[in-house]
Short mmCIF file of C-alpha atoms in Angstrom, two decimals:
data_model
loop_
_atom_site.label_atom_id
_atom_site.label_comp_id
_atom_site.label_asym_id
_atom_site.label_seq_id
_atom_site.Cartn_x
_atom_site.Cartn_y
_atom_site.Cartn_z
CA UNK A 1 0.01 -0.02 0.02
CA UNK A 2 2.84 2.37 0.77
CA UNK A 3 4.27 1.93 -2.69
CA UNK A 4 0.95 2.64 -4.22
CA UNK A 5 0.64 5.78 -2.13
CA UNK A 6 4.02 6.95 -3.28
CA UNK A 7 3.15 6.24 -6.93
CA UNK A 8 -0.11 8.11 -6.62
CA UNK A 9 1.93 11.08 -5.24
CA UNK A 10 3.96 11.03 -8.56
CA UNK A 11 7.12 9.69 -7.16
CA UNK A 12 9.55 7.64 -9.40
CA UNK A 13 10.70 4.13 -8.59
CA UNK A 14 14.06 5.66 -7.66
CA UNK A 15 12.54 8.11 -5.22
CA UNK A 16 10.34 5.41 -3.65
CA UNK A 17 13.38 3.13 -3.33
CA UNK A 18 15.32 5.85 -1.46
CA UNK A 19 12.39 6.58 0.85
CA UNK A 20 11.87 2.93 1.72
CA UNK A 21 15.60 2.19 1.92
CA UNK A 22 15.47 -0.57 -0.72
CA UNK A 23 16.85 -1.01 -4.19
CA UNK A 24 15.11 0.38 -7.26
CA UNK A 25 14.97 -3.18 -8.63
CA UNK A 26 12.97 -4.15 -5.61
CA UNK A 27 10.46 -1.48 -6.21
CA UNK A 28 10.16 -2.51 -9.86
CA UNK A 29 9.47 -6.15 -8.81
CA UNK A 30 6.89 -5.17 -6.26
CA UNK A 31 5.16 -2.85 -8.71
CA UNK A 32 5.06 -5.63 -11.17
CA UNK A 33 3.42 -7.89 -8.57
CA UNK A 34 1.00 -5.17 -7.59
CA UNK A 35 -0.04 -4.65 -11.24
CA UNK A 36 -0.56 -8.44 -11.64
CA UNK A 37 -2.72 -8.74 -8.51
CA UNK A 38 -4.85 -5.71 -9.51
CA UNK A 39 -5.02 -6.66 -13.20
CA UNK A 40 -3.49 -3.33 -14.12
CA UNK A 41 -1.67 -2.59 -17.35
CA UNK A 42 0.79 -0.16 -15.74
CA UNK A 43 1.52 1.76 -12.53
CA UNK A 44 -0.86 4.58 -13.29
CA UNK A 45 -3.66 1.99 -14.05
CA UNK A 46 -2.90 0.28 -10.69
CA UNK A 47 -3.35 3.57 -8.86
CA UNK A 48 -6.70 4.15 -10.61
CA UNK A 49 -7.89 0.67 -9.73
CA UNK A 50 -6.82 1.04 -6.06
CA UNK A 51 -8.67 4.32 -5.85
CA UNK A 52 -11.83 2.87 -7.43
CA UNK A 53 -11.76 0.20 -4.71
CA UNK A 54 -11.11 2.67 -1.96
CA UNK A 55 -7.65 1.31 -1.24
CA UNK A 56 -6.11 4.71 -1.46
CA UNK A 57 -7.08 8.17 -0.26
#
């Protein structure tokens, strides 16, 4: 959820990785998993789906 929040705020994978103290590759992998679970085509679509399901503010 924190990664989706960061994406919805317009942050890049690199910025999110720095904030969470992980590698950029780890964020890419997690975003890929999030997109698959939500059935999203990309990170922006994932945020839209999450908002529609009231998962994000």
